[in-house]
Coordinates of C-alpha atoms in Angstrom, one line a residue:
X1 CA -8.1 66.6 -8.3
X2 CA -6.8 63.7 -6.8
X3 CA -9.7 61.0 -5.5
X4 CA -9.9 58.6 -3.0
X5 CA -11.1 55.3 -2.5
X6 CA -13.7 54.5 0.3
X7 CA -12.3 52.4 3.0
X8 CA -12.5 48.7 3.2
X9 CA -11.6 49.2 -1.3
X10 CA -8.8 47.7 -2.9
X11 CA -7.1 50.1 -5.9
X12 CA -6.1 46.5 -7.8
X13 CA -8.3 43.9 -8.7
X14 CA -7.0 40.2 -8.9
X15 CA -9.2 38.8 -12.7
X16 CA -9.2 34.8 -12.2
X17 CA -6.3 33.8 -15.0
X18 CA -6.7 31.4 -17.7
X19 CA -3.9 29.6 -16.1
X20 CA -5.9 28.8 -12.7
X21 CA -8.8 28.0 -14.4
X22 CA -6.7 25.5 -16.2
X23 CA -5.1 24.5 -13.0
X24 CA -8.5 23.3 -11.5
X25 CA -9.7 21.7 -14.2
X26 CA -6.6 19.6 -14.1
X27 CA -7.3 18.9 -10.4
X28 CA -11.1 17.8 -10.6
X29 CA -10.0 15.6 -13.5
X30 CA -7.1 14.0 -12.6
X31 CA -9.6 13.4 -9.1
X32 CA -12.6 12.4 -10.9
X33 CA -10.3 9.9 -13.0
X34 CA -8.6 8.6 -9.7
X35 CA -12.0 8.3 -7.6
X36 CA -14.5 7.5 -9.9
X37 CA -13.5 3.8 -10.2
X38 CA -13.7 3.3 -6.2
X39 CA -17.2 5.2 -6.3
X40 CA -18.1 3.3 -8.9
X41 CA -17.5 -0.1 -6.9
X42 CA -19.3 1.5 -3.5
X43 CA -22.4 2.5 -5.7
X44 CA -22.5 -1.0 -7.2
X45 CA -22.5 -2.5 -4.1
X46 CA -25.7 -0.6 -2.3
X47 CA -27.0 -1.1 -5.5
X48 CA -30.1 -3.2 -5.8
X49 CA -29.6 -6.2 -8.8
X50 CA -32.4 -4.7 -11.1
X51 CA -30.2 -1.3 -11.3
X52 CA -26.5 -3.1 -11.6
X53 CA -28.1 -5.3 -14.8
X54 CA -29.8 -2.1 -16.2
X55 CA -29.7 -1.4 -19.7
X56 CA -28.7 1.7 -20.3
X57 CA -26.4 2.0 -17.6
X58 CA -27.6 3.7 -13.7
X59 CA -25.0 5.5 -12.2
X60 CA -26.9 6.3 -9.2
X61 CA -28.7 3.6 -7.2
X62 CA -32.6 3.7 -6.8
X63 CA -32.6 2.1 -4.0
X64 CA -29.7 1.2 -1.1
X65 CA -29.1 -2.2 -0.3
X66 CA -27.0 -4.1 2.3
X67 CA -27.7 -7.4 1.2
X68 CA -24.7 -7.6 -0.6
X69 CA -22.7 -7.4 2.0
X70 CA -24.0 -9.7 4.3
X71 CA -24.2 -12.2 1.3
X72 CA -20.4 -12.2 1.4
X73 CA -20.7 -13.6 4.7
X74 CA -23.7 -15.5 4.6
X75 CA -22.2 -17.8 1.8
X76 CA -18.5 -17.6 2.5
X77 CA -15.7 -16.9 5.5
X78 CA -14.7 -13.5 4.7
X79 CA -13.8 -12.6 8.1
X80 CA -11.3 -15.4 7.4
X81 CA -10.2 -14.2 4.2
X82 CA -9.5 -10.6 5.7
X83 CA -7.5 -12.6 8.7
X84 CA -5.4 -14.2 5.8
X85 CA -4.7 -11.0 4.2
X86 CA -4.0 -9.2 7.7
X87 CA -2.0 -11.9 8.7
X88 CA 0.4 -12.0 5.5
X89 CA 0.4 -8.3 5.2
X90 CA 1.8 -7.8 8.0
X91 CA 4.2 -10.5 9.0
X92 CA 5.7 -9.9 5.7
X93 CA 6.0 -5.8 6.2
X94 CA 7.6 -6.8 9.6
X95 CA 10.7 -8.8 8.1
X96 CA 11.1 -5.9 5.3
X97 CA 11.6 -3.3 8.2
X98 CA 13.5 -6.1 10.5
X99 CA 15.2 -6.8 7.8
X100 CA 16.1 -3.5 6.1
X101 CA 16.5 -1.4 8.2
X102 CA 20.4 -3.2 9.5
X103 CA 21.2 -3.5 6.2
X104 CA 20.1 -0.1 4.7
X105 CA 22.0 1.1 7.6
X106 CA 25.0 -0.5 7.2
X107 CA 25.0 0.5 3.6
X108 CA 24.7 4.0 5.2
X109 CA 27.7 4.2 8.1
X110 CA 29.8 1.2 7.0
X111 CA 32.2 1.5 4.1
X112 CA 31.8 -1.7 2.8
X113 CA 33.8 -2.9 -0.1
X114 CA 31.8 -2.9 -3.3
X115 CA 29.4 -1.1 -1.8
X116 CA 28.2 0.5 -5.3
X117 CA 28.2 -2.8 -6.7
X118 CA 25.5 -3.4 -4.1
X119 CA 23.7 -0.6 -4.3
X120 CA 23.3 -1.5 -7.9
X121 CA 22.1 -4.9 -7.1
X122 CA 20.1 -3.5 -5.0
X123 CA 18.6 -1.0 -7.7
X124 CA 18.2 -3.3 -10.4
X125 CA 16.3 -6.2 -7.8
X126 CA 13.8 -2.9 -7.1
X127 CA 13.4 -2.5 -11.0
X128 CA 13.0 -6.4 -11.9
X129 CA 9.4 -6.9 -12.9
X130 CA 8.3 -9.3 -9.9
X131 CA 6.2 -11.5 -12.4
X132 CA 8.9 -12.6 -13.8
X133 CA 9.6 -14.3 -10.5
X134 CA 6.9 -16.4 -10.5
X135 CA 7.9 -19.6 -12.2
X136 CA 11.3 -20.1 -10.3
X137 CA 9.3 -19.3 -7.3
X138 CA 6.5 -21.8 -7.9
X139 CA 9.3 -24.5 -8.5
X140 CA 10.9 -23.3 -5.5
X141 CA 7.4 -23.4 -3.5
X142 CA 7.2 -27.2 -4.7
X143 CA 10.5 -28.3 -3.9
X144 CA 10.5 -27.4 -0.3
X145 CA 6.5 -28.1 0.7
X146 CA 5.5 -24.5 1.1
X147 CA 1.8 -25.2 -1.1
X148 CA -0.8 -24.2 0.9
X149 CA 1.2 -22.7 3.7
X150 CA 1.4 -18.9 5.2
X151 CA 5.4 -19.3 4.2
X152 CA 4.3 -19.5 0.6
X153 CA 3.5 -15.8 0.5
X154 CA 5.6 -14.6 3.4
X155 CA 8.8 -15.0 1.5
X156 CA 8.4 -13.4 -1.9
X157 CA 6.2 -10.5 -0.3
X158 CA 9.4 -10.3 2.0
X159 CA 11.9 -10.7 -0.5
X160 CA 10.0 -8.6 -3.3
X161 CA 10.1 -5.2 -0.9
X162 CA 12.8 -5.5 0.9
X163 CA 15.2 -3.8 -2.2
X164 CA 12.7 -0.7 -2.0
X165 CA 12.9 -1.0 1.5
X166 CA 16.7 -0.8 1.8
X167 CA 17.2 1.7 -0.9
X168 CA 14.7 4.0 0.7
X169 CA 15.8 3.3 5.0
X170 CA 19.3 4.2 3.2
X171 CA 18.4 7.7 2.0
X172 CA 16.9 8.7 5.4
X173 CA 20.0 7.1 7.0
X174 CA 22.6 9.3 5.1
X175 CA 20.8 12.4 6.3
X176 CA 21.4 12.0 10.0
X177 CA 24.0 13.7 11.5
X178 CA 26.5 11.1 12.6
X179 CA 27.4 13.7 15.9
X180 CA 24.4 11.5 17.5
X181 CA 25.7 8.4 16.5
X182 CA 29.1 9.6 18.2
X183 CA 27.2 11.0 21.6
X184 CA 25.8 7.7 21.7
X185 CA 28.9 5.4 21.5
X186 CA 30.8 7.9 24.4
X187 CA 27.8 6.9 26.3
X188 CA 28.1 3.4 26.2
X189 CA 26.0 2.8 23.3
X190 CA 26.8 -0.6 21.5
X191 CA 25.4 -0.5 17.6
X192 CA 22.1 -2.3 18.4
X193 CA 21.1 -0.3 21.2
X194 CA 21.9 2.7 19.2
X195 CA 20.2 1.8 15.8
X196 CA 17.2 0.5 18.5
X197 CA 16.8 3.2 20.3
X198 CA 18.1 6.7 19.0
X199 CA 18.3 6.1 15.0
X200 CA 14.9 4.2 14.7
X201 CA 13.0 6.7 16.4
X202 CA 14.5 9.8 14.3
X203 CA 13.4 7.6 11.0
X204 CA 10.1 6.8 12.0
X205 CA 8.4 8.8 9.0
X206 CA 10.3 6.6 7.0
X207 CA 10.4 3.3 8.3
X208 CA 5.9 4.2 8.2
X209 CA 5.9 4.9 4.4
X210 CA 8.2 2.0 3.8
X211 CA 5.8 -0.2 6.2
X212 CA 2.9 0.8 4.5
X213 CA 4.1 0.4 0.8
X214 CA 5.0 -3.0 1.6
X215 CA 1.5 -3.6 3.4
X216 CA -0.3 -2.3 0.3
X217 CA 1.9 -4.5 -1.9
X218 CA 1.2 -7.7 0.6
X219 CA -2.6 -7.3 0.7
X220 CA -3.4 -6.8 -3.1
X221 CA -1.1 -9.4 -4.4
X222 CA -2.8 -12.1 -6.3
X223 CA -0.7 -14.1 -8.9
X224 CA 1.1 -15.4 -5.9
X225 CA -2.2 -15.9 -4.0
X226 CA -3.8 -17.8 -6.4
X227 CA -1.2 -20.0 -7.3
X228 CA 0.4 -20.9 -4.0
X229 CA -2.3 -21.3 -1.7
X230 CA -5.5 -23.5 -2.9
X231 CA -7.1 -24.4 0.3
X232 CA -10.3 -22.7 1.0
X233 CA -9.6 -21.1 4.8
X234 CA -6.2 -19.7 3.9
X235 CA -7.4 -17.4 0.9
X236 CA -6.4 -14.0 0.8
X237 CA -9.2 -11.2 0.1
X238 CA -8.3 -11.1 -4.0
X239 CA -8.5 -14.3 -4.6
X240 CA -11.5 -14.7 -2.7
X241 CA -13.2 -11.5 -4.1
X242 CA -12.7 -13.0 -7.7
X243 CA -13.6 -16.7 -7.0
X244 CA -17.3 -15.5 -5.7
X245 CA -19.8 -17.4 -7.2
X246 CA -23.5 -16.7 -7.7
X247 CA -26.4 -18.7 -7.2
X248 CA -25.8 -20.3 -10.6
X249 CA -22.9 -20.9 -12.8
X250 CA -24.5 -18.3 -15.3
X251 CA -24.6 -15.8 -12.5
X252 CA -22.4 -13.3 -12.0
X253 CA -22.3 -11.5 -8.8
X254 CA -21.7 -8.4 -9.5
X255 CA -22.8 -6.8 -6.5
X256 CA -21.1 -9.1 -3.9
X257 CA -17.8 -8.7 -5.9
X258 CA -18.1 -5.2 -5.3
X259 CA -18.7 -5.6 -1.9
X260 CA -15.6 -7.7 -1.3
X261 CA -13.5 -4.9 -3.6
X262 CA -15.1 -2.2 -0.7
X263 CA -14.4 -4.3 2.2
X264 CA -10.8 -5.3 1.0
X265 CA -10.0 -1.2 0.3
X266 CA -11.5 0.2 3.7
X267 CA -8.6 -1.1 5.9
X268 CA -5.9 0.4 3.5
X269 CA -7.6 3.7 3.4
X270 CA -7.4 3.6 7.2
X271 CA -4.0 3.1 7.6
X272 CA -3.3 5.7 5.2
X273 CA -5.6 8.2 7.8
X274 CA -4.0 7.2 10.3
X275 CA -0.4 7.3 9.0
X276 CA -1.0 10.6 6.6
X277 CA 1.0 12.5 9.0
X278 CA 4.3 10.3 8.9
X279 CA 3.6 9.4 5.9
X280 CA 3.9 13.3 4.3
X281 CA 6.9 14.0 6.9
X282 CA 8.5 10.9 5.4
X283 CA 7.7 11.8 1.5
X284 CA 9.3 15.4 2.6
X285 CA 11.8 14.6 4.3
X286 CA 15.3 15.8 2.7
X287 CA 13.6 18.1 0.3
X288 CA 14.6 21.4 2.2
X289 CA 17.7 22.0 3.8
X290 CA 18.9 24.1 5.7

């Protein structure tokens, strides 16, 4: 006799696999690995001092402070600092896009002669180790009177991403129909006013991920920052998060240090909220066809 199941009653049944369970271990690890250092900095800086000197170690505060935070600003400019930073950032991620985005379009439309010499060039600028920069750049710095000046980070930050930025604007370039491009000219279009107005705007995921890798690149650099700039009111947030002092050369300010690491992460997680939409369209872009 045949039998039935009640309604609402499945006939299968779906056993979790080994191979899931695996999968989410994976993911709370590789999560726990890449968050635990930034909650490890927030904790330390609501902590209260007895807890951050503790011996054994106390993960989670007893008590919540602020005072760490407005100790940064109590004993130091770091509204200034954060202008700095701001200011570099993004005059620097500016000229990469300004910059770029001509000549990654150019390398895109334009049969140029040696063009994969360029585009090797290009690649092997991307891939140099930007340290190794720093002493021709500090002798460069010297010669023309850049110490202590805005121009001083500007220029390597500009020249350092604008490879990436090229190589990358070039990609999203080559995938555009060039029928547009056409449209445009029997319009009257001239090749600025085209580029301006009708390619920029279809590569605007791009041209955001680019922007923002450059920005992230700009505000935590600091071999550059430290060398390059001494003066006290044109610091950048780095160097000014490692230079805090406590209230006596033995001290070290634990606390306030992770403050400044907080404060100097918050705006780049922002942008990142902000942005996450362009910024998946533009990883995605290209990767289905069709």
């Amino acid at each position: 006799m045949a039998t039935t199941n009640p309604p609402g009653t499945s006939t299968t049944q779906n056993p979790i696999s080994l191979r899931s369970i695996l999968f989410w271990i994976m993911i709370v690890a590789i999560a726990a690995f890449s968050l635990g250092p930034i909650l490890w900095q927030f904790l330390t800086s609501v902590k209260v001092n007895k807890d951050i000197i503790a011996v054994p170690n106390v993960y989670f505060p007893t008590q919540y402070t602020l005072d760490h935070y407005a100790e940064l600003f109590a004993r130091r400019p770091f509204w200034v600092y954060m202008l700095n930073s701001a200011f570099v950032a993004i005059v620097s991620t500016l000229l990469c896009l300004g910059l770029g985005a001509p000549a990654a379009y150019a390398l895109a439309r334009l049969k140029l002669k040696g063009e994969q010499i360029i585009l090797a060039l290009v690649l092997v600028v991307t891939l140099f180790p930007y340290i190794l920069l720093f002493l021709g750049l500090l002798e460069v710095v010297q010669f023309f009177g850049l110490a202590n000046t805005y121009l001083a980070l500007i220029i390597p930050y500009t020249a350092i991403n604008l490879p990436l930025t090229i190589l990358v604007l070039r990609s999203f370039f080559e995938q555009l129909p060039k029928d547009l491009e056409d449209s445009a000219k029997i319009d009257g279009y001239n090749t600025v006013q085209m580029l301006w107005q009708i390619v920029l705007p279809m590569t605007l995921p791009a041209l955001v991920t680019t922007g923002i890798l450059a920005f992230i690149f700009a505000w935590n650099e600091f071999i550059f920052a430290l060398t390059f700039i001494t003066r006290e009111s044109m610091k950048t947030i780095p160097v000014a998060a490692v230079q805090l002092g406590g209230a006596t050369a033995l001290e070290i300010p634990y606390g306030a240090m992770a403050a400044a690491t907080v404060l100097g992460t918050v705006p780049l997680v922002l942008i990142v909220l902000f942005f996450q939409r362009k910024i998946v369209q533009g990883l995605t872009a290209g990767a289905v066809k069709g």
